Coordinates of C-alpha atoms in Angstrom, one line a residue:
D1 CA -1.8 -12.9 -2.1
I2 CA 1.1 -10.3 -2.8
I3 CA 0.0 -7.9 -0.1
R4 CA -1.1 -10.2 2.4
T5 CA 2.4 -10.9 4.0
I6 CA 3.3 -7.3 4.3
R7 CA 4.2 -6.7 7.9
D8 CA 2.8 -3.8 10.1
P9 CA 5.6 -1.3 10.8
E10 CA 5.0 -1.4 14.6
K11 CA 3.6 -4.7 15.3
P12 CA 4.8 -8.3 14.6
N13 CA 1.7 -8.9 12.7
T14 CA 1.0 -8.8 8.9
L15 CA -1.6 -6.3 7.5
E16 CA -4.0 -9.1 6.7
E17 CA -3.7 -10.5 10.4
L18 CA -4.6 -6.9 11.7
E19 CA -7.4 -6.7 9.0
V20 CA -5.9 -3.7 7.6
V21 CA -6.1 -5.3 4.2
T22 CA -8.6 -8.0 3.2
E23 CA -9.4 -9.6 0.0
S24 CA -12.5 -7.4 -0.3
C25 CA -10.4 -4.4 -0.4
V26 CA -8.7 -5.2 -3.7
E27 CA -10.3 -4.3 -7.1
V28 CA -8.8 -5.2 -10.5
H29 CA -10.3 -3.7 -13.7
E30 CA -9.1 -4.3 -17.2
I31 CA -8.4 -0.9 -18.7
G32 CA -6.6 -2.0 -22.1
E33 CA -5.1 -4.9 -23.7
D34 CA -3.0 -6.6 -21.1
E35 CA -3.2 -3.4 -18.8
Y36 CA -5.1 -3.3 -15.6
L37 CA -6.3 -0.8 -13.0
V38 CA -5.6 -2.1 -9.4
I39 CA -7.3 -0.3 -6.6
I40 CA -6.5 -0.9 -3.0
R41 CA -8.4 0.4 0.0
F42 CA -6.9 -0.2 3.4
T43 CA -8.1 0.5 6.9
P44 CA -5.6 1.6 9.5
T45 CA -6.1 0.1 12.9
V46 CA -7.0 3.4 14.5
P47 CA -8.4 6.6 13.0
H48 CA -5.3 8.7 14.0
C49 CA -2.7 6.0 13.0
S50 CA 0.7 7.8 12.4
L51 CA 2.0 5.1 10.1
A52 CA -0.8 5.1 7.6
T53 CA 1.3 6.9 5.0
L54 CA 4.0 4.3 5.5
I55 CA 1.5 1.4 5.2
G56 CA 0.4 2.8 1.8
L57 CA 4.1 3.3 0.7
C58 CA 4.6 -0.5 1.6
L59 CA 1.5 -1.6 -0.4
R60 CA 2.7 0.6 -3.5
I61 CA 6.3 -0.8 -3.4
K62 CA 5.4 -4.5 -3.0
L63 CA 2.8 -4.2 -5.9
Q64 CA 5.1 -2.4 -8.1
R65 CA 7.7 -4.8 -7.6
C66 CA 5.7 -8.1 -7.7
L67 CA 2.5 -7.5 -10.2
P68 CA 3.4 -9.6 -13.3
F69 CA 1.3 -7.4 -15.7
R70 CA 1.2 -3.7 -16.8
H71 CA -0.9 -1.7 -14.3
K72 CA -2.0 1.5 -12.9
L73 CA -2.1 1.5 -9.1
E74 CA -4.3 3.5 -7.0
I75 CA -4.0 3.2 -3.1
Y76 CA -6.6 4.8 -0.8
I77 CA -7.4 4.7 2.8
S78 CA -10.9 3.2 3.4
E79 CA -13.3 6.2 3.4
G80 CA -14.0 7.5 7.1
T81 CA -11.4 5.4 8.9
H82 CA -8.7 8.0 9.1
S83 CA -8.6 11.6 10.4
T84 CA -6.3 12.8 7.5
E85 CA -7.3 10.3 4.9
E86 CA -7.5 13.0 2.1
D87 CA -3.9 14.1 2.6
I88 CA -2.5 10.6 2.9
N89 CA -4.4 9.5 -0.2
K90 CA -2.9 12.4 -2.2
Q91 CA 0.7 11.5 -0.9
I92 CA 0.7 7.8 -1.6
N93 CA -0.6 8.3 -5.1
D94 CA 2.0 11.0 -6.0
K95 CA 4.9 9.5 -7.7
E96 CA 7.3 12.3 -7.0
R97 CA 6.6 12.1 -3.3
V98 CA 6.8 8.3 -3.2
A99 CA 10.2 8.4 -5.2
A100 CA 11.4 11.0 -2.6
A101 CA 10.3 8.8 0.3
M102 CA 12.1 5.9 -1.0
E103 CA 15.4 8.0 -1.3
N104 CA 15.4 8.5 2.5
P105 CA 17.6 5.6 3.8
N106 CA 15.8 5.2 6.9
L107 CA 12.4 5.0 5.4
R108 CA 13.6 2.7 2.8
E109 CA 14.9 0.2 5.3
I110 CA 11.6 0.2 7.1
V111 CA 9.8 -0.4 3.8
E112 CA 12.2 -3.2 2.9
Q113 CA 11.6 -5.0 6.3
C114 CA 7.9 -4.6 5.9
V115 CA 7.8 -6.0 2.5
A116 CA 10.3 -8.7 2.6
E117 CA 8.7 -12.2 2.1
P118 CA 8.6 -14.2 5.3
D119 CA 11.0 -17.2 5.6

């Protein structure tokens, strides 16, 4: 429910409407007392999607802000659905790179627009 309303950076649709994220792409595993591993596998609309990294960043930011429990978060592109999935997976799961991206005012503004709750 948390990620279903994230907007696509290019289109007026949500990631759920575009089937970039679905309920079946979310896994939650208990890894300790009151601590969970959350794994998201998303599917870009095209294999060369230039905004796949930005979509991964939006997923990470929204979940970090909204999950009401302690968690470890792993976000991946669904296997075989993007031409540079390995590089993007490394990027969106690297804390330093995520922090650096969010320091960029232009990127931060796009992320904020994508993760804002609909009225």
